[in-house]
Amino acid sequence: MNVGFIGLGHMGAGMAANLLKAGHQVTVYNRTPGKTDVLVAQGAKAAAQVSDACRGEAVITMLSNDDAVESVAFGKDGIVNSLPAGGIHVSSSTISVALSDKLTQAHARAGQRFVSAPVFGRPAAAAAAQLNIVVGGEPAAVKAAMPLFEAMGQKTYPLSDKPSAANLVKLSGNFLIASAIEAIGEALALVGKGGVDRGLYMEMLTSSIFSAPIYKIYGGLIVSGVFEPAGFAAPLGQKDIRLTLAAAEALRVPMPLASLLRDRFLTLLAQGGENLDWAAISGLAAKDAGV
Ligand SMILES: NC(=O)c1ccc[n+]([C@@H]2O[C@H](COP(=O)([O-])OP(=O)(O)OC[C@H]3O[C@@H](n4cnc5c(N)ncnc54)[C@H](OP(=O)(O)O)[C@@H]3O)[C@@H](O)[C@H]2O)c1
């Protein structure tokens, strides 16, 4: 396919590279221009502005947050004003349910199609084309974008005709991951203060009753205590819990655990954790315990 890719951060760089490897023609745009060089060397075309990445059948966005996606989608030379009729905007950023609904409407008014395709997996999974991709959108548009998903992920999960359903699922998943991080942090503070070897403890749990990828990946990271450089930065984690609570409020769903996580992230950021991985909230339980 002839596809544009906007946002070459930790995740986007690997995703765009995998599109190239699969034989797609890729035009890349990044706000900070230097980040396009590596991909150009692999065969991509560099776009000088957003609109130049919107000339193909589809354009994928992988940007930090709602503000970034809004500015790229709705700017004067933005996606809505540039994508041809019938063109597909595939949004893979973790954004709010409300913005996903707004994009669905704006693209429909412009005669374009919007597919929401947020991903599970960290930068290493993005680079290895091992993402799990959750998809919401009209079946014909999802089908048309399927070769792109196949190039970037290990499995695609079409869940709903409504794009924002995929965003709700993604946010709920990140809420579950953050809850696991907090729970691991509390348990490790307990056993660590009690004199148990934290590494052996985590190894025992993840090879028996907690043998799931999230416990393995984050258990190892938390035991190592190495949170820099961040694979998924704390401000992005804080954003996801904020968006989870916004969706919960709109649907009138109390989520007391999410409220607790919100405060954990605020504490981490207030204490200088901007550049740390979001798994660093696990250290707060140890601090509280005086460990
Ligand atoms: N990292 C993970 O483990 C992970 C996993 C799943 C989902 N996600 C989600 O994927 C998205 C991207 O994450 P990431 O880790 O790749 O983030 P990142 O490394 O911080 O990259 C963010 C990208 O957004 C661009 N950007 C930010 N603000 C912008 C603006 N106002 N206008 C235009 N471009 C802007 C950045 O451009 P510059 O280079 O110019 O700064 C960069 O290309 C986020 O929504 C995140 O929640 C991340």
Coordinates of C-alpha atoms and ligand atoms in Angstrom, one line a residue:
M1 CA 0.0 0.0 0.0
N2 CA 1.0 3.6 -0.4
V3 CA 0.8 4.9 3.2
G4 CA 1.9 7.8 5.3
F5 CA 3.3 7.5 8.8
I6 CA 3.2 10.4 11.3
G7 CA 5.1 10.2 14.6
L8 CA 8.4 8.5 14.7
G9 CA 8.9 8.2 18.5
H10 CA 9.8 5.1 20.5
M11 CA 6.9 3.2 19.0
G12 CA 6.4 4.8 15.6
A13 CA 10.0 4.4 14.4
G14 CA 9.8 0.6 14.6
M15 CA 6.3 0.4 13.2
A16 CA 7.2 2.4 10.1
A17 CA 10.3 0.3 9.6
N18 CA 8.2 -2.8 9.6
L19 CA 5.8 -1.4 7.0
L20 CA 8.9 -0.8 4.8
K21 CA 10.2 -4.3 5.4
A22 CA 6.8 -5.7 4.3
G23 CA 7.1 -3.9 1.0
H24 CA 4.7 -0.9 1.5
Q25 CA 5.6 2.5 0.1
V26 CA 5.9 4.7 3.2
T27 CA 6.1 8.5 3.5
V28 CA 7.2 9.5 7.0
Y29 CA 6.6 12.8 8.9
N30 CA 7.9 13.8 12.3
R31 CA 7.7 17.1 14.0
T32 CA 11.4 17.0 14.8
P33 CA 12.8 16.4 11.3
G34 CA 16.0 14.5 12.1
K35 CA 14.1 11.4 13.1
T36 CA 13.1 10.6 9.5
D37 CA 16.8 10.0 8.4
V38 CA 17.0 6.4 9.6
L39 CA 13.8 5.4 7.7
V40 CA 14.8 7.3 4.6
A41 CA 17.9 5.2 4.6
Q42 CA 15.6 2.1 4.6
G43 CA 13.6 3.4 1.6
A44 CA 11.0 5.7 3.1
K45 CA 10.2 9.1 1.6
A46 CA 10.4 12.1 4.0
A47 CA 7.4 14.5 4.1
A48 CA 8.3 18.1 4.9
Q49 CA 4.8 18.7 6.3
V50 CA 1.8 16.6 7.5
S51 CA -0.1 17.1 4.3
D52 CA 2.7 15.5 2.3
A53 CA 2.2 12.2 4.3
C54 CA -1.5 12.2 3.4
R55 CA -1.4 11.6 -0.4
G56 CA -1.8 7.7 -0.3
E57 CA -4.5 5.3 0.5
A58 CA -3.9 5.6 4.3
V59 CA -2.1 7.5 6.9
I60 CA -1.1 6.1 10.3
T61 CA -0.7 8.4 13.4
M62 CA 1.4 7.3 16.4
L63 CA 1.7 10.5 18.5
S64 CA 2.0 11.2 22.2
N65 CA -1.5 12.3 23.2
D66 CA -4.8 14.0 22.3
D67 CA -3.2 17.5 21.8
A68 CA -0.6 16.1 19.3
V69 CA -3.3 14.1 17.4
E70 CA -5.6 17.1 17.3
S71 CA -3.0 19.4 16.0
V72 CA -1.9 17.0 13.3
A73 CA -5.5 16.0 12.3
F74 CA -7.2 19.4 12.4
G75 CA -4.4 21.9 11.5
K76 CA -4.7 23.9 8.3
D77 CA -2.4 21.4 6.4
G78 CA -3.6 18.6 8.6
I79 CA -5.0 15.1 7.8
V80 CA -8.7 16.0 7.5
N81 CA -7.9 18.7 5.0
S82 CA -5.4 16.6 3.1
L83 CA -6.4 13.0 2.9
P84 CA -8.2 12.1 -0.4
A85 CA -11.9 11.0 -0.3
G86 CA -12.1 7.3 0.8
G87 CA -8.6 7.6 2.4
I88 CA -8.2 5.9 5.7
H89 CA -6.8 7.5 8.9
V90 CA -5.5 4.8 11.2
S91 CA -4.9 6.2 14.7
S92 CA -2.6 4.0 16.8
S93 CA -1.9 6.5 19.6
T94 CA -3.5 5.9 23.0
I95 CA -6.0 8.8 22.9
S96 CA -9.3 9.6 24.6
V97 CA -12.6 8.0 23.7
A98 CA -14.0 11.6 23.1
L99 CA -11.3 12.5 20.6
S100 CA -11.8 9.2 18.8
D101 CA -15.5 10.0 18.4
K102 CA -14.6 13.5 17.2
L103 CA -12.2 12.1 14.6
T104 CA -14.8 9.6 13.4
Q105 CA -17.2 12.4 12.7
A106 CA -14.7 14.8 11.1
H107 CA -13.4 12.1 8.7
A108 CA -16.9 11.0 7.8
R109 CA -17.9 14.6 7.0
A110 CA -14.8 14.9 4.7
G111 CA -15.7 11.6 2.9
Q112 CA -12.8 9.8 4.5
R113 CA -12.6 6.8 6.8
F114 CA -11.3 6.5 10.4
V115 CA -10.0 3.3 11.9
S116 CA -8.9 3.3 15.5
A117 CA -6.0 0.8 16.1
P118 CA -4.3 1.3 19.4
V119 CA -1.6 -1.2 20.3
F120 CA -0.4 -3.4 23.2
G121 CA 3.4 -3.9 23.3
R122 CA 6.4 -1.8 24.2
P123 CA 9.0 -0.4 21.8
A124 CA 10.9 -3.7 21.5
A125 CA 7.6 -5.4 20.4
A126 CA 7.0 -2.6 18.0
A127 CA 10.5 -3.0 16.5
A128 CA 9.9 -6.8 16.2
A129 CA 6.5 -6.5 14.6
Q130 CA 5.0 -8.2 17.7
L131 CA 2.3 -5.7 18.6
N132 CA -1.2 -6.8 19.5
I133 CA -3.5 -4.4 17.7
V134 CA -7.0 -3.7 18.9
V135 CA -9.2 -2.4 16.1
G136 CA -12.4 -0.4 15.8
G137 CA -14.0 0.8 12.6
E138 CA -16.2 0.0 9.6
P139 CA -15.5 -3.6 8.5
A140 CA -14.6 -2.5 4.9
A141 CA -12.1 0.1 6.1
V142 CA -10.6 -2.4 8.7
K143 CA -10.3 -5.0 5.9
A144 CA -8.5 -2.5 3.6
A145 CA -6.1 -1.6 6.4
M146 CA -5.4 -5.2 7.4
P147 CA -2.1 -5.5 5.4
L148 CA -0.7 -2.7 7.4
F149 CA -1.7 -4.3 10.7
E150 CA -0.2 -7.6 9.5
A151 CA 3.1 -5.8 8.8
M152 CA 3.2 -4.2 12.3
G153 CA 1.8 -6.8 14.7
Q154 CA 1.6 -10.4 15.7
K155 CA -2.2 -10.3 16.0
T156 CA -5.1 -8.0 15.1
Y157 CA -8.3 -8.0 17.1
P158 CA -11.2 -6.3 15.3
L159 CA -13.6 -5.6 18.2
S160 CA -16.3 -3.2 17.0
D161 CA -17.6 -1.1 14.1
K162 CA -17.3 1.9 16.4
P163 CA -13.7 3.2 16.4
S164 CA -13.7 4.6 20.0
A165 CA -14.6 1.1 21.4
A166 CA -10.9 0.2 20.6
N167 CA -9.7 3.2 22.6
L168 CA -11.9 2.2 25.5
V169 CA -10.4 -1.3 25.4
K170 CA -6.9 0.0 25.1
L171 CA -7.3 2.4 28.1
S172 CA -8.9 -0.4 30.2
G173 CA -5.9 -2.6 29.3
N174 CA -3.4 0.0 30.5
F175 CA -5.4 0.5 33.7
L176 CA -4.9 -3.3 34.2
I177 CA -1.1 -3.0 33.6
A178 CA -0.7 -0.1 35.9
S179 CA -2.7 -1.9 38.6
A180 CA -0.3 -4.9 38.2
I181 CA 2.7 -2.6 38.5
E182 CA 1.3 -1.1 41.7
A183 CA 0.4 -4.5 43.1
I184 CA 3.9 -5.9 42.3
G185 CA 5.5 -2.8 43.9
E186 CA 3.5 -3.3 47.1
A187 CA 4.2 -7.1 47.3
L188 CA 7.9 -6.6 46.6
A189 CA 8.1 -3.9 49.4
L190 CA 6.5 -6.4 51.7
V191 CA 8.7 -9.4 51.0
G192 CA 11.8 -7.3 50.5
K193 CA 11.4 -5.7 53.9
G194 CA 10.8 -9.1 55.3
G195 CA 14.2 -10.3 54.1
V196 CA 13.1 -12.3 51.0
D197 CA 15.2 -12.2 47.9
R198 CA 13.0 -10.1 45.5
G199 CA 14.5 -11.6 42.3
L200 CA 13.9 -15.2 43.5
Y201 CA 10.4 -14.2 44.6
M202 CA 9.5 -12.8 41.2
E203 CA 11.0 -15.8 39.4
M204 CA 8.9 -18.2 41.5
L205 CA 5.7 -16.3 40.9
T206 CA 6.2 -15.8 37.1
S207 CA 7.1 -19.4 36.5
S208 CA 4.0 -20.6 38.5
I209 CA 0.7 -18.8 39.2
F210 CA 1.6 -15.5 37.5
S211 CA 3.2 -16.7 34.3
A212 CA 1.7 -13.9 32.1
P213 CA 3.8 -11.5 30.0
I214 CA 2.9 -8.4 32.0
Y215 CA 4.1 -10.0 35.3
K216 CA 7.2 -11.3 33.6
I217 CA 8.1 -8.0 31.8
Y218 CA 7.3 -5.7 34.7
G219 CA 8.3 -8.0 37.5
G220 CA 11.8 -8.1 36.0
L221 CA 11.9 -4.4 35.4
I222 CA 10.8 -3.6 38.9
V223 CA 13.2 -6.0 40.5
S224 CA 16.0 -4.5 38.4
G225 CA 15.0 -0.9 39.5
V226 CA 16.3 0.4 36.2
F227 CA 13.7 2.9 35.0
E228 CA 15.8 5.0 32.6
P229 CA 15.8 5.2 29.6
A230 CA 12.0 4.8 29.7
G231 CA 10.3 2.4 27.2
F232 CA 7.0 3.9 28.2
A233 CA 7.4 7.2 29.9
A234 CA 5.7 8.1 33.2
P235 CA 3.8 11.2 31.7
L236 CA 2.3 8.8 29.1
G237 CA 1.2 6.4 31.9
Q238 CA -0.3 9.3 33.8
K239 CA -2.1 10.4 30.7
D240 CA -3.7 7.0 30.2
I241 CA -5.0 6.8 33.7
R242 CA -6.4 10.3 33.3
L243 CA -8.2 9.2 30.1
T244 CA -9.4 6.0 31.7
L245 CA -11.0 8.1 34.5
A246 CA -12.5 10.5 32.0
A247 CA -14.1 7.6 30.1
A248 CA -15.3 6.1 33.4
E249 CA -16.8 9.4 34.5
A250 CA -18.6 9.8 31.1
L251 CA -20.1 6.3 31.5
R252 CA -20.7 6.7 35.3
V253 CA -18.4 3.9 36.3
P254 CA -16.6 4.3 39.6
M255 CA -13.0 3.0 39.5
P256 CA -11.5 3.4 42.9
L257 CA -8.3 1.7 41.9
A258 CA -7.8 4.0 39.0
S259 CA -8.2 7.0 41.3
L260 CA -5.4 5.6 43.5
L261 CA -3.2 5.1 40.4
R262 CA -3.8 8.7 39.4
D263 CA -2.3 9.8 42.7
R264 CA 0.6 7.5 42.4
F265 CA 1.5 8.9 39.0
L266 CA 1.1 12.5 40.2
T267 CA 3.4 11.7 43.2
L268 CA 6.0 10.2 40.8
L269 CA 5.9 13.2 38.5
A270 CA 5.9 15.7 41.4
Q271 CA 9.0 14.1 42.7
G272 CA 11.0 14.4 39.4
G273 CA 10.0 11.2 37.6
E274 CA 9.2 12.8 34.2
N275 CA 11.9 10.8 32.4
L276 CA 11.4 7.5 34.2
D277 CA 9.5 4.5 32.9
W278 CA 5.9 4.3 34.2
A279 CA 6.9 1.2 36.1
A280 CA 8.7 3.5 38.5
I281 CA 5.5 4.1 40.4
S282 CA 6.3 0.7 41.9
G283 CA 9.1 2.3 44.0
L284 CA 6.6 4.5 45.9
A285 CA 5.3 1.5 47.9
A286 CA 8.9 0.7 48.9
K287 CA 9.5 4.4 49.9
D288 CA 6.3 4.3 52.0
A289 CA 7.7 1.2 53.7
G290 CA 11.0 2.9 54.4
V291 CA 12.8 0.4 52.3
Ligands
LIG1 N1 6.0 3.4 24.5 C1 5.2 2.4 24.7 O1 5.5 1.4 25.4 C2 3.7 2.4 24.2 C3 3.0 1.2 24.1 C4 1.7 1.3 23.6 C5 1.1 2.5 23.2 N2 1.9 3.7 23.4 C6 1.2 4.9 22.9 O2 1.8 5.2 21.7 C7 1.8 6.7 21.5 C8 3.3 7.1 21.2 O3 4.1 6.6 22.3 P1 5.7 6.7 22.2 O4 6.3 5.9 23.3 O5 6.2 6.4 20.8 O6 5.9 8.3 22.4 P2 7.2 9.2 22.1 O7 8.4 8.4 22.0 O8 7.2 10.3 23.1 O9 6.8 9.8 20.7 C9 5.8 10.7 20.5 C10 5.7 11.2 19.1 O10 4.7 12.2 19.0 C11 5.3 13.4 18.4 N3 4.6 14.6 18.9 C12 4.4 14.9 20.2 N4 3.7 16.1 20.3 C13 3.5 16.5 19.0 C14 2.8 17.6 18.5 N5 2.2 18.5 19.2 N6 2.7 17.7 17.1 C15 3.3 16.7 16.3 N7 4.0 15.7 16.8 C16 4.0 15.5 18.1 C17 6.7 13.3 18.7 O11 7.4 14.2 17.9 P3 8.9 14.8 18.3 O12 9.9 13.7 17.9 O13 9.0 16.0 17.5 O14 8.9 15.0 19.8 C18 7.0 11.8 18.5 O15 7.1 11.5 17.2 C19 1.3 7.3 22.8 O16 0.0 7.6 22.7 C20 1.5 6.1 23.8 O17 0.6 6.2 24.9 C21 3.2 3.7 23.8

